[in-house]
Amino acid sequence: MSDIRVRFAPSPTGYLHIGGARTALFNWLFARKTGGTFILRIEDTDRERSTEESIQAILQSMDWLGLDYNEGPFRQTERMDIYKGYADKLMAEGKAYRCYCTAEDLDERRKQALAEGRVPKYDGRCRDLKEAIPDKSFAVRFKAPQDGQTIVNDMIKGAVTFENSQLDDLIILRSDGNPTYNFCVVVDDADMRVTHVVRGDDHLNNTPRQVLMYRAMELPEPIFAHVPMILGSDKTRLSKRHGATSVMVYKEMGYLPDALVNYLVRLGWSHGDQEIFTREELVEKFSVEAVGKSAAVFNPDKLLWLNSHYINHADIEHLLDLTLPFLKERGLITDESTVDRKLLGRIIQSLRERSRTLIELADSCRYFLAEDIEIDPTAREKHLKPERLSLLDEIAEKLDALDEFSHDAIEKIFHEVKDAHGVKLGDLAQPVRVALTGNTVSPGIFEVIEIMGREKVLRRLRQAVAV
């Protein structure tokens, strides 16, 4: 393996959303392209909001997307002694200090600064205290430089300059002893030998503070790459109002993981005009440098188009396995182990061209798998007219007499009846289609009859004639 080490570090305060999934994907592709190491770290120091349920949801989403990791998952709550050790070292070296200001004090000073038009940052009141105050709780702050500049050389955004005078002395340990996000990130990335930090650009403003801590602790700085955000169709930050944002909701909606991966990678990255990639092609062609600087706009219609493509080109056995849970959910099968896979494979093969999601595919299987169907009233009125029912009865008799229930033999019967009665093929096909499927849209009628089988076809035709 190469020396490149990247990480995905979600906070388990909810599901894995689309933006987080794209960040994980970019890191995974970077690691796989370079032969590097992909690390999964769970940043769960927010004890009030972090839940085990969210951690499991993140792990399930990563697994469903096929984003396997080489190391982890590591949990920050299991690394508290490591953070405390680094904080003690900073204090011993005079690079961090005790802050005795209460939350009320800080809030009052913040309001005053805003009222006076000043930047609402910590005023350094405890920065130069020489002695500890007995029996009073304190937080620990990092002593940041107060002048000069911090320059972040970003793989995507280029050199970004921050004025140190605009940064404050960040709390690294709260008064209850718990470490803060920015401190943990620096310690973890250094301890895990992370070489490249690829993350959303909402973290860019944290980066100069983190860089200053790397330098104060004399730790190697990673190379940063801040990926632009994903926007909704109204050009605001992607949120629930734009539709589903949870990865697992897309699974429930019948999307294929490869379709979502293909779509996510194209939100901000491109390779010429190519739209559709295999996993192998993505690994071969991906580079962080090719990620754009502008925010990407999420287009549900394009994702749906991609999903339709993947349904149409998936290995039929794989597609069958993906569809089974949706069929079971609809009561069309009861036991996956007793399914006639050959028959179901033929059904799915015939229907997938018209299906954009696995839900649509499973729903369209209903007339093949259910014992009985409901005929759409409008279709019945239009196509099952009295003058057509006698033709259905004749077709049923001829189908019943067939020795070989094959596509060619079925087609021959239709042409015989058509020619004998001087009608168009559509005048036979549509009434039969309505009688067999309950509606006017299906694959070719000869294919439908062959797959559905003699017994079910005859029963439905005769039921339609008898009504």
Coordinates of C-alpha atoms in Angstrom, one line a residue, residues 66-344:
G66 CA -19.9 -0.6 -0.9
L67 CA -17.5 1.8 0.8
D68 CA -15.3 -0.6 2.7
Y69 CA -12.7 0.8 5.0
N70 CA -9.2 -0.5 5.9
E71 CA -9.1 0.7 9.5
G72 CA -11.8 1.4 12.1
P73 CA -14.5 2.3 12.9
F74 CA -12.7 4.2 15.7
R75 CA -14.8 6.0 18.3
Q76 CA -13.6 9.2 19.8
T77 CA -15.2 8.4 23.2
E78 CA -12.8 5.5 23.5
R79 CA -9.8 7.8 23.0
M80 CA -10.3 10.3 25.9
D81 CA -7.0 9.6 27.6
I82 CA -5.1 10.4 24.4
Y83 CA -6.8 13.9 24.2
K84 CA -6.1 14.6 27.8
G85 CA -2.4 13.7 27.3
Y86 CA -2.0 16.2 24.5
A87 CA -3.9 18.9 26.4
D88 CA -1.6 18.4 29.5
K89 CA 1.4 18.7 27.2
L90 CA 0.2 21.9 25.7
M91 CA -0.4 23.4 29.2
A92 CA 3.0 22.2 30.4
E93 CA 4.6 24.0 27.5
G94 CA 2.7 27.2 28.0
K95 CA 0.7 26.8 24.8
A96 CA -2.6 26.3 26.5
Y97 CA -4.1 27.9 29.7
R98 CA -6.9 27.6 32.2
C99 CA -9.9 29.8 31.5
Y100 CA -12.3 30.5 34.5
C101 CA -14.8 32.5 32.5
T102 CA -18.4 31.2 33.0
A103 CA -20.8 30.7 30.1
E104 CA -22.8 33.7 31.4
D105 CA -19.6 35.9 31.3
L106 CA -18.8 34.9 27.8
D107 CA -22.3 35.4 26.6
E108 CA -22.5 38.9 28.1
R109 CA -19.1 39.9 26.5
R110 CA -20.2 38.5 23.2
K111 CA -23.4 40.6 23.2
Q112 CA -21.3 43.7 24.1
A113 CA -18.8 43.1 21.3
L114 CA -21.6 42.7 18.7
A115 CA -23.3 45.9 20.0
E116 CA -20.0 47.8 19.6
G117 CA -19.3 46.3 16.1
R118 CA -16.4 44.2 17.2
V119 CA -15.7 40.6 16.3
P120 CA -17.4 38.5 19.1
K121 CA -14.3 36.5 20.0
Y122 CA -12.8 35.6 23.3
D123 CA -11.0 38.6 24.8
G124 CA -8.1 36.7 26.4
R125 CA -9.0 37.7 29.9
C126 CA -7.5 34.5 31.4
R127 CA -4.6 34.2 28.9
D128 CA -1.9 35.5 31.1
L129 CA -3.0 34.3 34.5
K130 CA 0.0 33.1 36.5
E131 CA -1.7 31.2 39.3
A132 CA -4.5 28.7 39.4
I133 CA -7.7 29.7 41.2
P134 CA -8.5 27.1 43.8
D135 CA -11.9 25.3 43.9
K136 CA -13.1 26.9 40.7
S137 CA -13.9 25.0 37.5
F138 CA -12.1 25.9 34.4
A139 CA -11.9 25.1 30.7
V140 CA -8.6 24.8 28.8
R141 CA -7.9 27.2 25.9
F142 CA -5.3 26.9 23.2
K143 CA -3.1 30.0 23.1
A144 CA -3.2 31.1 19.5
P145 CA -1.0 33.7 17.9
Q146 CA -2.6 37.1 17.9
D147 CA -1.0 38.6 14.8
G148 CA 0.3 37.4 11.4
Q149 CA -1.5 35.1 9.0
T150 CA -2.3 31.5 8.6
I151 CA -2.3 30.2 5.0
V152 CA -4.1 27.0 4.1
N153 CA -2.9 25.5 0.9
D154 CA -5.9 23.6 -0.4
M155 CA -5.9 21.1 -3.2
I156 CA -9.2 22.4 -4.5
K157 CA -9.4 26.1 -3.4
G158 CA -5.7 26.9 -3.7
A159 CA -4.1 29.2 -1.1
V160 CA -6.6 30.6 1.4
T161 CA -5.3 33.3 3.8
F162 CA -6.7 33.9 7.3
E163 CA -5.8 36.8 9.6
N164 CA -4.8 35.4 13.0
S165 CA -6.3 38.6 14.6
Q166 CA -9.7 37.3 13.6
L167 CA -9.2 33.9 15.4
D168 CA -9.6 33.5 19.1
D169 CA -8.2 31.2 21.8
L170 CA -10.2 28.1 21.1
I171 CA -11.4 25.9 24.0
I172 CA -9.8 22.5 23.7
L173 CA -11.1 21.0 27.0
R174 CA -14.5 22.0 28.4
S175 CA -15.0 22.6 32.1
D176 CA -16.4 19.0 32.4
G177 CA -13.1 17.6 31.0
N178 CA -14.6 16.7 27.6
P179 CA -12.4 17.6 24.5
T180 CA -13.8 19.8 21.8
Y181 CA -14.3 19.0 18.1
N182 CA -11.4 21.0 16.6
F183 CA -8.9 19.6 19.2
C184 CA -10.0 16.0 18.8
V185 CA -9.7 16.2 15.0
V186 CA -6.1 17.4 15.1
V187 CA -5.1 14.8 17.7
D188 CA -6.9 12.0 15.8
D189 CA -5.6 12.9 12.4
A190 CA -2.0 13.1 13.7
D191 CA -2.3 9.9 15.8
M192 CA -3.8 8.0 12.8
R193 CA -1.1 9.4 10.5
V194 CA -3.7 10.9 8.1
T195 CA -1.9 12.5 5.1
H196 CA -4.9 14.1 3.3
V197 CA -8.1 15.6 4.8
V198 CA -10.8 15.6 2.2
R199 CA -14.0 17.2 3.6
G200 CA -16.8 19.6 3.0
D201 CA -15.9 23.3 2.7
D202 CA -18.2 24.1 5.6
H203 CA -15.1 23.0 7.6
L204 CA -12.8 25.5 5.9
N205 CA -13.1 28.1 8.6
N206 CA -12.0 25.5 11.2
T207 CA -8.9 24.8 9.3
P208 CA -6.6 27.7 10.3
R209 CA -7.3 26.9 14.0
Q210 CA -6.4 23.3 13.4
V211 CA -3.3 24.2 11.5
L212 CA -2.1 26.4 14.4
M213 CA -2.6 23.5 16.8
Y214 CA -0.6 21.1 14.5
R215 CA 2.2 23.6 14.6
A216 CA 2.0 24.2 18.4
M217 CA 2.2 20.4 19.0
E218 CA 4.9 20.0 16.4
L219 CA 2.8 17.5 14.5
P220 CA 2.9 16.9 10.7
E221 CA 0.1 18.8 8.9
P222 CA -2.1 16.9 6.5
I223 CA -2.8 18.3 3.0
F224 CA -6.3 19.7 2.9
A225 CA -9.0 19.5 0.2
H226 CA -12.3 21.2 0.9
V227 CA -15.1 20.0 -1.3
P228 CA -17.9 22.5 -2.3
M229 CA -21.3 22.0 -0.8
I230 CA -24.3 20.3 -2.5
L231 CA -27.2 22.6 -3.2
G232 CA -30.9 22.0 -3.8
S233 CA -32.6 23.1 -7.0
D234 CA -33.3 26.5 -5.5
K235 CA -29.5 27.0 -5.0
T236 CA -29.8 26.8 -1.2
R237 CA -28.0 24.2 0.9
L238 CA -29.4 20.7 0.3
S239 CA -31.9 19.8 3.1
K240 CA -35.0 17.8 3.7
R241 CA -37.2 20.2 1.9
H242 CA -35.5 19.2 -1.3
G243 CA -36.5 15.6 -0.8
A244 CA -34.8 12.6 0.7
T245 CA -31.3 13.4 2.0
S246 CA -30.7 10.1 3.9
V247 CA -28.7 7.5 2.1
M248 CA -30.9 4.6 3.5
V249 CA -34.1 6.4 2.4
Y250 CA -32.8 6.1 -1.2
K251 CA -32.4 2.3 -0.6
E252 CA -36.0 2.2 0.7
M253 CA -37.1 4.2 -2.4
G254 CA -35.7 1.5 -4.7
Y255 CA -32.5 3.0 -5.8
L256 CA -29.4 0.9 -6.6
P257 CA -26.2 1.7 -4.7
D258 CA -24.2 1.8 -7.9
A259 CA -26.6 4.4 -9.3
L260 CA -26.3 6.6 -6.2
V261 CA -22.5 6.2 -6.2
N262 CA -22.3 7.2 -9.8
Y263 CA -24.6 10.2 -9.3
L264 CA -22.7 11.4 -6.1
V265 CA -19.3 11.3 -7.7
R266 CA -20.6 13.5 -10.6
L267 CA -21.7 16.1 -8.1
G268 CA -18.6 18.2 -8.3
W269 CA -16.2 15.9 -10.2
S270 CA -16.1 15.1 -13.9
H271 CA -14.0 13.2 -16.5
G272 CA -14.7 14.8 -19.9
D273 CA -18.3 14.3 -20.9
Q274 CA -18.6 10.8 -19.5
E275 CA -21.7 10.4 -17.3
I276 CA -21.8 6.6 -16.5
F277 CA -18.9 4.9 -14.8
T278 CA -18.2 1.4 -13.4
R279 CA -16.6 1.2 -10.0
E280 CA -13.4 0.2 -11.7
E281 CA -13.5 3.2 -14.0
L282 CA -14.1 5.6 -11.1
V283 CA -11.2 4.2 -9.2
E284 CA -9.0 4.5 -12.3
K285 CA -10.1 8.0 -13.3
F286 CA -10.8 9.9 -10.1
S287 CA -8.6 12.6 -8.7
V288 CA -9.1 15.2 -6.0
E289 CA -7.6 17.9 -8.3
A290 CA -10.4 17.4 -10.8
V291 CA -13.1 18.3 -8.2
G292 CA -14.7 21.6 -9.1
K293 CA -14.6 24.8 -7.0
S294 CA -18.3 25.6 -7.5
A295 CA -21.2 24.1 -5.5
A296 CA -23.0 21.2 -7.2
V297 CA -26.8 21.2 -7.7
F298 CA -28.7 18.1 -6.8
N299 CA -31.0 17.0 -9.6
P300 CA -33.5 14.2 -8.6
D301 CA -34.5 13.6 -12.2
K302 CA -31.0 12.9 -13.3
L303 CA -30.5 10.4 -10.4
L304 CA -33.8 8.7 -11.4
W305 CA -32.5 8.5 -15.0
L306 CA -29.2 7.0 -13.8
N307 CA -31.1 4.5 -11.6
S308 CA -33.2 3.4 -14.6
H309 CA -29.9 2.8 -16.6
Y310 CA -28.5 0.7 -13.8
I311 CA -31.7 -1.4 -13.5
N312 CA -31.6 -2.0 -17.3
H313 CA -28.0 -3.0 -17.3
A314 CA -27.7 -4.9 -14.0
D315 CA -26.9 -8.6 -13.9
I316 CA -30.3 -10.2 -13.8
E317 CA -29.5 -12.5 -10.8
H318 CA -28.2 -9.5 -8.9
L319 CA -31.3 -7.4 -9.8
L320 CA -33.5 -10.3 -8.7
D321 CA -31.9 -10.3 -5.3
L322 CA -32.3 -6.6 -5.0
T323 CA -36.0 -6.8 -5.9
L324 CA -36.9 -9.7 -3.5
P325 CA -37.4 -7.5 -0.4
F326 CA -39.8 -5.2 -2.2
L327 CA -41.8 -8.2 -3.5
K328 CA -42.0 -9.6 0.0
E329 CA -43.0 -6.2 1.4
R330 CA -45.9 -6.2 -1.1
G331 CA -47.0 -9.7 -0.2
L332 CA -46.2 -11.0 -3.7
I333 CA -43.8 -13.6 -2.3
T334 CA -43.8 -15.0 1.3
D335 CA -40.5 -17.0 1.5
E336 CA -37.5 -15.9 -0.6
S337 CA -36.0 -19.4 -0.3
T338 CA -38.9 -21.0 -2.2
V339 CA -39.1 -18.5 -5.1
D340 CA -38.9 -19.9 -8.6
R341 CA -35.8 -17.9 -9.5
K342 CA -35.9 -18.9 -13.2
L343 CA -39.5 -17.7 -13.6
L344 CA -38.9 -14.5 -11.6

